[in-house]
MMTF fields as JSON, N, C-alpha, C and O atoms, coordinates in Angstrom:
{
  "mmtfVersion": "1.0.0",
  "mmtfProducer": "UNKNOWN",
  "numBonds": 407,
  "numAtoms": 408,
  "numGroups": 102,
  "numChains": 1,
  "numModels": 1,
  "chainsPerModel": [1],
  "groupsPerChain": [102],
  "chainIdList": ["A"],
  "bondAtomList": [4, 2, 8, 6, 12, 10, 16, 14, 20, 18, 24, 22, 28, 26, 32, 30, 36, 34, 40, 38, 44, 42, 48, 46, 52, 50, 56, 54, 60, 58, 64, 62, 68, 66, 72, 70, 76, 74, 80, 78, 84, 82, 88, 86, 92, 90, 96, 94, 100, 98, 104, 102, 108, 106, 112, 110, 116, 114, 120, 118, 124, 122, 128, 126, 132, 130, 136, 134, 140, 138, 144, 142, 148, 146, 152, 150, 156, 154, 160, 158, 164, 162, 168, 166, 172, 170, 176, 174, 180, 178, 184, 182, 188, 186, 192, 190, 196, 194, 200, 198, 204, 202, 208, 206, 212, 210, 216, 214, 220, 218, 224, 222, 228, 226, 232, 230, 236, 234, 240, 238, 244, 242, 248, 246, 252, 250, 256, 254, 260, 258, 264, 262, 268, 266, 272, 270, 276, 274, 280, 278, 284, 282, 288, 286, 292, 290, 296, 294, 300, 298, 304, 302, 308, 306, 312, 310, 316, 314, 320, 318, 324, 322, 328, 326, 332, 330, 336, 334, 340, 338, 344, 342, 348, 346, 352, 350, 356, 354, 360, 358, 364, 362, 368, 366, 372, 370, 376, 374, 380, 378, 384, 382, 388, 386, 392, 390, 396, 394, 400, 398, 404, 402],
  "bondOrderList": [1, 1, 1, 1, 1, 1, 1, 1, 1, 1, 1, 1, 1, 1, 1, 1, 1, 1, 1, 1, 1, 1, 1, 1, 1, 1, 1, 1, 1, 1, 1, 1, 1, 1, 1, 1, 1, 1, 1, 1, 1, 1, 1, 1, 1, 1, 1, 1, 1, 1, 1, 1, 1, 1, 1, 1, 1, 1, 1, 1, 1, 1, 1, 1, 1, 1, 1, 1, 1, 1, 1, 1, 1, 1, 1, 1, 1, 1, 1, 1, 1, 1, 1, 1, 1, 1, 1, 1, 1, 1, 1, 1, 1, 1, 1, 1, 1, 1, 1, 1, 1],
  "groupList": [{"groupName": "UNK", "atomNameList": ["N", "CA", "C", "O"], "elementList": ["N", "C", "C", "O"], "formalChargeList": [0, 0, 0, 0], "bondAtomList": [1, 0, 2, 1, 3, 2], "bondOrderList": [1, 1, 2], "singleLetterCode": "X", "chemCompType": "L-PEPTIDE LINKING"}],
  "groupTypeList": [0, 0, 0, 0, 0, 0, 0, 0, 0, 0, 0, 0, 0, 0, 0, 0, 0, 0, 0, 0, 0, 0, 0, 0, 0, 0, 0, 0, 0, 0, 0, 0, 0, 0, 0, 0, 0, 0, 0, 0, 0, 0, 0, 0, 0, 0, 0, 0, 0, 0, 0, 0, 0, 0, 0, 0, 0, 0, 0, 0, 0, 0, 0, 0, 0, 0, 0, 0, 0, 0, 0, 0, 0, 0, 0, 0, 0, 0, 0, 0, 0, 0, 0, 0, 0, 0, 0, 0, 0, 0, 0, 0, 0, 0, 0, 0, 0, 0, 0, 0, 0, 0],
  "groupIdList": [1, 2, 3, 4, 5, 6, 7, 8, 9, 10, 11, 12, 13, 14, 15, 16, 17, 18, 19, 20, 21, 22, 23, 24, 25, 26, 27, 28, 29, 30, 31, 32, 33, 34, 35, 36, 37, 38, 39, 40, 41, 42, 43, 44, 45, 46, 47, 48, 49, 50, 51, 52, 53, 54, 55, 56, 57, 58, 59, 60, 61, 62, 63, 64, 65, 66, 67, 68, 69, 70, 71, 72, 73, 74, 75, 76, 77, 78, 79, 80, 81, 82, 83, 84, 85, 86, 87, 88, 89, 90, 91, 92, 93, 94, 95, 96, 97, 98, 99, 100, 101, 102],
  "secStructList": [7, 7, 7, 7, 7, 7, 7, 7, 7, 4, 4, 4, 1, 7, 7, 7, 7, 2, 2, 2, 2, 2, 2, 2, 2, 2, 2, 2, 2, 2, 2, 2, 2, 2, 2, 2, 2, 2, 2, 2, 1, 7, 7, 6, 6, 1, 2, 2, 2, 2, 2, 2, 2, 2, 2, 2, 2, 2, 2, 2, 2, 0, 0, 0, 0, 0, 1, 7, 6, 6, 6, 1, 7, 4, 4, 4, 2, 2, 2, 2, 2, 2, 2, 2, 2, 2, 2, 2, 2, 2, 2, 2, 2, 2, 2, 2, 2, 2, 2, 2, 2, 7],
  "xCoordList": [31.688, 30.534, 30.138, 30.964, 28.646, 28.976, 28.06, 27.014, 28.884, 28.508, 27.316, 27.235, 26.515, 25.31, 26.101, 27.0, 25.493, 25.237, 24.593, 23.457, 25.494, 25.158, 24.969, 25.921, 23.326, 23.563, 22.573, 21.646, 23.363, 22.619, 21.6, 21.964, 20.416, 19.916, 20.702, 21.801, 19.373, 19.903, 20.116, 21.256, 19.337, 19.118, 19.771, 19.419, 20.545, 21.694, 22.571, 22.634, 23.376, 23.938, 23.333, 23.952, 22.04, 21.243, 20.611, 19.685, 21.364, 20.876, 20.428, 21.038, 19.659, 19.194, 19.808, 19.89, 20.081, 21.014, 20.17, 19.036, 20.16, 19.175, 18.746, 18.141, 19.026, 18.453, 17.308, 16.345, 17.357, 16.381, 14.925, 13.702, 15.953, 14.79, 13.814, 12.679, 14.525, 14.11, 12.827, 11.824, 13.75, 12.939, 11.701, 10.97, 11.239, 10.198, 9.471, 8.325, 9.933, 9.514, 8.491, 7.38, 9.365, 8.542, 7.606, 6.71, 8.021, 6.567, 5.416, 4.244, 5.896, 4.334, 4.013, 2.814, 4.285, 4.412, 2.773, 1.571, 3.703, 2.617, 1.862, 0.826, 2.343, 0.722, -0.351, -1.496, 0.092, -0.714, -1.826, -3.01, -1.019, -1.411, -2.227, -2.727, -2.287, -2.86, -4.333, -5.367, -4.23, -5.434, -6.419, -7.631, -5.631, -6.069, -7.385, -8.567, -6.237, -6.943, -7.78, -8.849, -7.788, -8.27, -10.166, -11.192, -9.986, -10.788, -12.259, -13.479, -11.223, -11.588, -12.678, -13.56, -12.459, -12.85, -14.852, -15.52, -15.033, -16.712, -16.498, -16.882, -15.725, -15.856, -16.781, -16.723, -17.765, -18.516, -18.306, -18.033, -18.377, -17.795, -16.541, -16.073, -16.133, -14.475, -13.629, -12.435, -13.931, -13.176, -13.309, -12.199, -13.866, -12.621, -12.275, -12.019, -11.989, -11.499, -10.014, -9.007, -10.322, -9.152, -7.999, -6.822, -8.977, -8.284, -7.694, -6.523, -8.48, -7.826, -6.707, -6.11, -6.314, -5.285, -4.256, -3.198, -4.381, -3.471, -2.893, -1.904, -3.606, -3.031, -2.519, -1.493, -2.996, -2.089, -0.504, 0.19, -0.134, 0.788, 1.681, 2.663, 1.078, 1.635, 2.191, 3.187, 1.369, 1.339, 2.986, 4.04, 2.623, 3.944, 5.142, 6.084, 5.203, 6.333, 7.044, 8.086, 5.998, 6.196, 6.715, 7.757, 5.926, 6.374, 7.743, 8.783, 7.667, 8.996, 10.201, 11.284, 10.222, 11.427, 11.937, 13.039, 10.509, 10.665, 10.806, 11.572, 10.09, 9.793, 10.973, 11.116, 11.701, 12.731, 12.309, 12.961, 10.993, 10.663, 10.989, 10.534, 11.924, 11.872, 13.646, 14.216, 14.263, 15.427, 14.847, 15.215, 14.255, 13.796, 13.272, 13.008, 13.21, 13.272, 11.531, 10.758, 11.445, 10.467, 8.934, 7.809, 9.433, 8.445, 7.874, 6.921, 8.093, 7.499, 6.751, 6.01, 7.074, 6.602, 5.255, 4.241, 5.446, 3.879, 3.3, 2.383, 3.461, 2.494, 1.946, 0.745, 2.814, 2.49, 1.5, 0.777, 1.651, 0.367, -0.772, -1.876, -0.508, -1.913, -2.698, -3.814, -2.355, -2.734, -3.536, -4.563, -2.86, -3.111, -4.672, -5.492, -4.544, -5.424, -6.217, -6.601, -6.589, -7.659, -7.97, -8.909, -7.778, -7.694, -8.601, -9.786, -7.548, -8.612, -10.139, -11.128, -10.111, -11.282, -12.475, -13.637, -11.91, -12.892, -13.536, -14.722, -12.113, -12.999, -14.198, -15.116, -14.221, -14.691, -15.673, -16.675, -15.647, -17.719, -18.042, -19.222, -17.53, -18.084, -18.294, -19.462, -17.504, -18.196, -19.53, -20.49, -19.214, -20.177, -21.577, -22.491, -21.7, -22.707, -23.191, -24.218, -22.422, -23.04, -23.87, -24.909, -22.84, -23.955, -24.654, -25.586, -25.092, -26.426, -27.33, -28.438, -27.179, -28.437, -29.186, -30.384, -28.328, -28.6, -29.629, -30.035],
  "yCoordList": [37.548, 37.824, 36.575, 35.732, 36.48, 35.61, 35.842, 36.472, 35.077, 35.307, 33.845, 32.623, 35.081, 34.512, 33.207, 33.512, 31.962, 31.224, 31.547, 31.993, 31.254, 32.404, 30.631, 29.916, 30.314, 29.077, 29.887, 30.67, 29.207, 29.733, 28.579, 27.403, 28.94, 27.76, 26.939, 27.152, 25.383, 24.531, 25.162, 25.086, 25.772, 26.306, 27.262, 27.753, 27.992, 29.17, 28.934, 29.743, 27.455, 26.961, 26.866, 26.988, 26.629, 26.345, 27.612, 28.357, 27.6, 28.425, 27.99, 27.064, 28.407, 28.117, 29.816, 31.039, 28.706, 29.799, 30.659, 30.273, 31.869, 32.114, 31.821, 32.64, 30.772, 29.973, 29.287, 29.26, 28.437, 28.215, 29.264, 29.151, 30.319, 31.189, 31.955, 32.375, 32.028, 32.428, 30.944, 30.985, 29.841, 28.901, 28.584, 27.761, 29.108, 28.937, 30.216, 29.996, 31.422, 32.252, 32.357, 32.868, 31.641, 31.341, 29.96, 29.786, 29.002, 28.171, 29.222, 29.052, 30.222, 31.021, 31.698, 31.933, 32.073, 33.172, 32.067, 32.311, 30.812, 29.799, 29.098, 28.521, 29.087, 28.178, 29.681, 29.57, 30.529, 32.602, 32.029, 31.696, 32.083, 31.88, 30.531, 30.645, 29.183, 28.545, 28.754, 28.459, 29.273, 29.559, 30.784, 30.833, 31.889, 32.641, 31.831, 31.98, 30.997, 30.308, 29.339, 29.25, 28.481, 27.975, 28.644, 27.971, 29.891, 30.671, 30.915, 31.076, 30.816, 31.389, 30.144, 30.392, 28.874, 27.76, 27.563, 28.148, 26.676, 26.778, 25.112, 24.247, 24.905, 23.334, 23.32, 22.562, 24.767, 24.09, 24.178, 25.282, 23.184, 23.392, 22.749, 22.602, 22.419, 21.921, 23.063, 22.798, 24.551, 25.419, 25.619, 26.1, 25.612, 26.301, 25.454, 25.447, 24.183, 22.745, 23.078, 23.339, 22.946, 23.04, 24.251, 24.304, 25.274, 26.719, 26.538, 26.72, 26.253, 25.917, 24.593, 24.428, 23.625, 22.724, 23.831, 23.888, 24.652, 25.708, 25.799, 25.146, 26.748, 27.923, 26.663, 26.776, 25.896, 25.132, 24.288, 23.684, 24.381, 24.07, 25.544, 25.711, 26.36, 27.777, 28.143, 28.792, 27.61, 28.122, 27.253, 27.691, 25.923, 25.15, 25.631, 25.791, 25.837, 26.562, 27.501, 27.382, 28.48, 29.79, 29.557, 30.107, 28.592, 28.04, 27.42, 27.932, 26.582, 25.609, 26.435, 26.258, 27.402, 27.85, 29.503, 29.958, 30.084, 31.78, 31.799, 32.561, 31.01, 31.179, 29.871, 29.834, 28.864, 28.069, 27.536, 27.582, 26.899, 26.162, 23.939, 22.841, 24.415, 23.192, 22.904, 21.819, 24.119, 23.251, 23.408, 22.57, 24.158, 24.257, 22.565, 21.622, 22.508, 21.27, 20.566, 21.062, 19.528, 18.476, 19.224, 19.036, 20.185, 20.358, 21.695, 22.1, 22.409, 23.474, 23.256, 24.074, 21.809, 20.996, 20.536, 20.521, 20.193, 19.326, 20.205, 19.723, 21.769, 22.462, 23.01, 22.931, 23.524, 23.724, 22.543, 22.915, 21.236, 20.217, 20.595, 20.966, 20.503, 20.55, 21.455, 21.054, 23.149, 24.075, 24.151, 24.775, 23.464, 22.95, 22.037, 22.168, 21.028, 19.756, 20.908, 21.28, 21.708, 22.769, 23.281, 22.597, 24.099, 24.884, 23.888, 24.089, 22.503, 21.503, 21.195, 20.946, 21.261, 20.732, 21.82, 21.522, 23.324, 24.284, 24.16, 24.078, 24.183, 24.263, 22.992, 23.343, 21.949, 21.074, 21.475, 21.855, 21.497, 21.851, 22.962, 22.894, 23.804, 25.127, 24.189, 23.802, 23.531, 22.962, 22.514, 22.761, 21.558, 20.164, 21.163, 20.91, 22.205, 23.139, 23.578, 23.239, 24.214, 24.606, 23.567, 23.715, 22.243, 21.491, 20.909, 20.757, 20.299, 20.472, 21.618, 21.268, 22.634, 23.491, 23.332, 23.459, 23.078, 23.225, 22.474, 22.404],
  "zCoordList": [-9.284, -10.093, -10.858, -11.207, -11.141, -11.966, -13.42, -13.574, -14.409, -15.652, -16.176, -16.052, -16.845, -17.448, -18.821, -19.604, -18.74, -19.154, -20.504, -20.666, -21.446, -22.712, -23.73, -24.045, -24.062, -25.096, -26.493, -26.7, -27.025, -28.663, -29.279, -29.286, -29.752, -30.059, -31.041, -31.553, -31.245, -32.235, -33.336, -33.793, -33.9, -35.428, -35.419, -36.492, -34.979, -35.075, -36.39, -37.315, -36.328, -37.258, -38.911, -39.968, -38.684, -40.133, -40.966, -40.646, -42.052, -42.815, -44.105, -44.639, -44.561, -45.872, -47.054, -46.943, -48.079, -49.476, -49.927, -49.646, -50.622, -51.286, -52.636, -53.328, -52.974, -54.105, -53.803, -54.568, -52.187, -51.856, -51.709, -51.796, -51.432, -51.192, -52.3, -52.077, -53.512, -54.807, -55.788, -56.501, -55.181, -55.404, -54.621, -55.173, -53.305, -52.653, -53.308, -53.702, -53.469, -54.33, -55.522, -55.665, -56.317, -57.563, -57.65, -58.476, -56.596, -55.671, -55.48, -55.815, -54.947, -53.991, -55.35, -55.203, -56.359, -57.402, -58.121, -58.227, -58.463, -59.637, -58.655, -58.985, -57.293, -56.426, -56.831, -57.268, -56.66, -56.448, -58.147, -58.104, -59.327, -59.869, -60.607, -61.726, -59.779, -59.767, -59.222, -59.822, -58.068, -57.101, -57.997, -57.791, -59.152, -59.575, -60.9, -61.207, -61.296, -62.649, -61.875, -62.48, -60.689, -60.493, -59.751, -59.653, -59.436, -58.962, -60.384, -60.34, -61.473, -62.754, -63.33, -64.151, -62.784, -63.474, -62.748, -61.896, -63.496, -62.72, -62.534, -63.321, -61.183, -60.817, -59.223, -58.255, -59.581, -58.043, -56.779, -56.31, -56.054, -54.646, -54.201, -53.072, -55.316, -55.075, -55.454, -55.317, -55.997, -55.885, -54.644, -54.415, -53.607, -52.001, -51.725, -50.521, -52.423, -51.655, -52.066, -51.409, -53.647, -53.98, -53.893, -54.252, -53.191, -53.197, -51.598, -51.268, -50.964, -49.227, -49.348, -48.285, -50.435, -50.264, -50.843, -50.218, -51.85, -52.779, -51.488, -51.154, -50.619, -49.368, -48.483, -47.812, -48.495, -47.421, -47.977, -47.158, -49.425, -49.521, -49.254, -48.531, -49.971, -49.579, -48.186, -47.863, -47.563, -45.814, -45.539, -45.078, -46.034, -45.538, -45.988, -45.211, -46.959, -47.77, -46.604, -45.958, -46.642, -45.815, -44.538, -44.183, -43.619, -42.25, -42.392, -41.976, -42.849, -42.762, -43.469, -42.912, -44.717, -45.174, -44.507, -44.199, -44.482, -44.323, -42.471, -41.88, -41.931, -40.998, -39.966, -38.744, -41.14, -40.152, -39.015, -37.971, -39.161, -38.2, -39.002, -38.681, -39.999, -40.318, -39.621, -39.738, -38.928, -38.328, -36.552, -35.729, -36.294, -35.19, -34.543, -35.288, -32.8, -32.211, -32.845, -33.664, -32.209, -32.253, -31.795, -32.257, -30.642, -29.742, -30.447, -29.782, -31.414, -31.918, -33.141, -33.687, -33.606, -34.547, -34.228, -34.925, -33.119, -32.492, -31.851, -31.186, -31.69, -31.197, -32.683, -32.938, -33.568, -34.63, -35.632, -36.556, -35.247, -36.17, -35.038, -35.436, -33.679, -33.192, -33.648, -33.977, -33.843, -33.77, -35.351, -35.619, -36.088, -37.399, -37.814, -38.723, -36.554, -36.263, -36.394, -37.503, -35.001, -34.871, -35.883, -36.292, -36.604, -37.32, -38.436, -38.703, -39.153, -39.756, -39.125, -39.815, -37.799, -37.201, -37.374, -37.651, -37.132, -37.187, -38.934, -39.253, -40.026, -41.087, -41.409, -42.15, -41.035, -41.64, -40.95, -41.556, -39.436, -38.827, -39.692, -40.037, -40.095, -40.695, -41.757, -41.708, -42.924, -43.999, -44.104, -44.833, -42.857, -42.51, -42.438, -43.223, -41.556, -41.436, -42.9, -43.489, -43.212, -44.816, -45.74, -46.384, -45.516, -46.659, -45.919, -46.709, -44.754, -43.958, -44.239, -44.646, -44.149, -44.183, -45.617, -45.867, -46.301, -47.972, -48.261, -49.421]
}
């Protein structure tokens, strides 16, 4: 018979404590409430600027600690910036559109 070839990934080994995890916590808790006060302020059109950099430190947080793609290989990294690139590329034509029409 033969037996299946049993490999465990890289990141099997890596764990993160939950201190880390209490500390990314109360990151998402005061970015939450940054974005709240910052919502509150009358700075114009740099509130969704500054509210879309909020969520994107948030997002990283979330990806790289909750989600352990920061022990994960090279190659889930660079599908993850491309997908990112995109994602940058769509908002800015949508920007770019808005203050053109204006």
């Amino acid at each position: 018979m033969r037996r299946a070839m049993q490999t465990t990934p890289k990141s099997a080994g890596s764990s993160v404590r939950y201190g880390t995890y209490i500390l990314v916590w109360l990151a998402l808790i005061a970015l939450t409430s940054l974005t709240v006060g910052v919502a509150g302020m009358n700075i114009g059109a740099l509130t969704v600027v500054v509210a879309l950099l909020i969520a994107a430190i948030k997002s990283s947080l979330v990806v790289n600690i909750f989600m352990h793609i920061k022990f994960e290989d090279m190659i889930f990294k660079v599908f993850l910036g491309i997908a990112g690139l995109i994602l940058f590329i769509i908002y800015a034509l949508t920007f770019a559109d808005v203050f053109i029409r204006k």
